[in-house]
Amino acid sequence: MAETSIPVRTCVGCRKRAPVTDLLRVVARDGALVPDPRRRLPGRGASLHPTPECLHAAERRRAFPRALRLPGGGGSPVEAGPLREHVLGAPVALPGSGSRAGDHPRTTTAPTQTDPHPAGPHVESRTSSDEQAVKSPR
């Protein structure tokens, strides 16, 4: 019985080769980097390990505009908000990412929960644990 081989791609962050099953496909849609976990969106895609380290490395190296062959090459920045939310789990502004105060409309704090939990008062809110996950030592 013939084995089917799994395609191999290179991560734009760490530049290591890995099976496509280990990598997240990223496409550019309307000037923003959008994660494509099901690998179904049309257009050219870039592969990335879904880790904060590879995401930071790819942004620092300006790898996405080059890999996706966007107009302007590697010089023009592209909005990575939806990709950051997918990889990091929450909308955050990265330190040293070149954004100044007021440039990014997203906030770094978790929204406060005004209504009680829909399951009832016996279910604890996850707000405190979410805030710990958002706050990182970096």
PDB file of C-alpha atoms in Angstrom, residues 12 62 96 103 135:
ATOM      1  CA  VAL A  12       8.652  32.482   7.745  1.00  0.00           C
ATOM      2  CA  ARG A  62       9.378  41.819   7.753  1.00  0.00           C
ATOM      3  CA  GLY A  96       8.972  47.302  19.994  1.00  0.00           C
ATOM      4  CA  ASP A 103      -1.786  54.173  16.345  1.00  0.00           C
ATOM      5  CA  LYS A 135       0.003  39.950  30.663  1.00  0.00           C
TER       6      LYS A 135
END
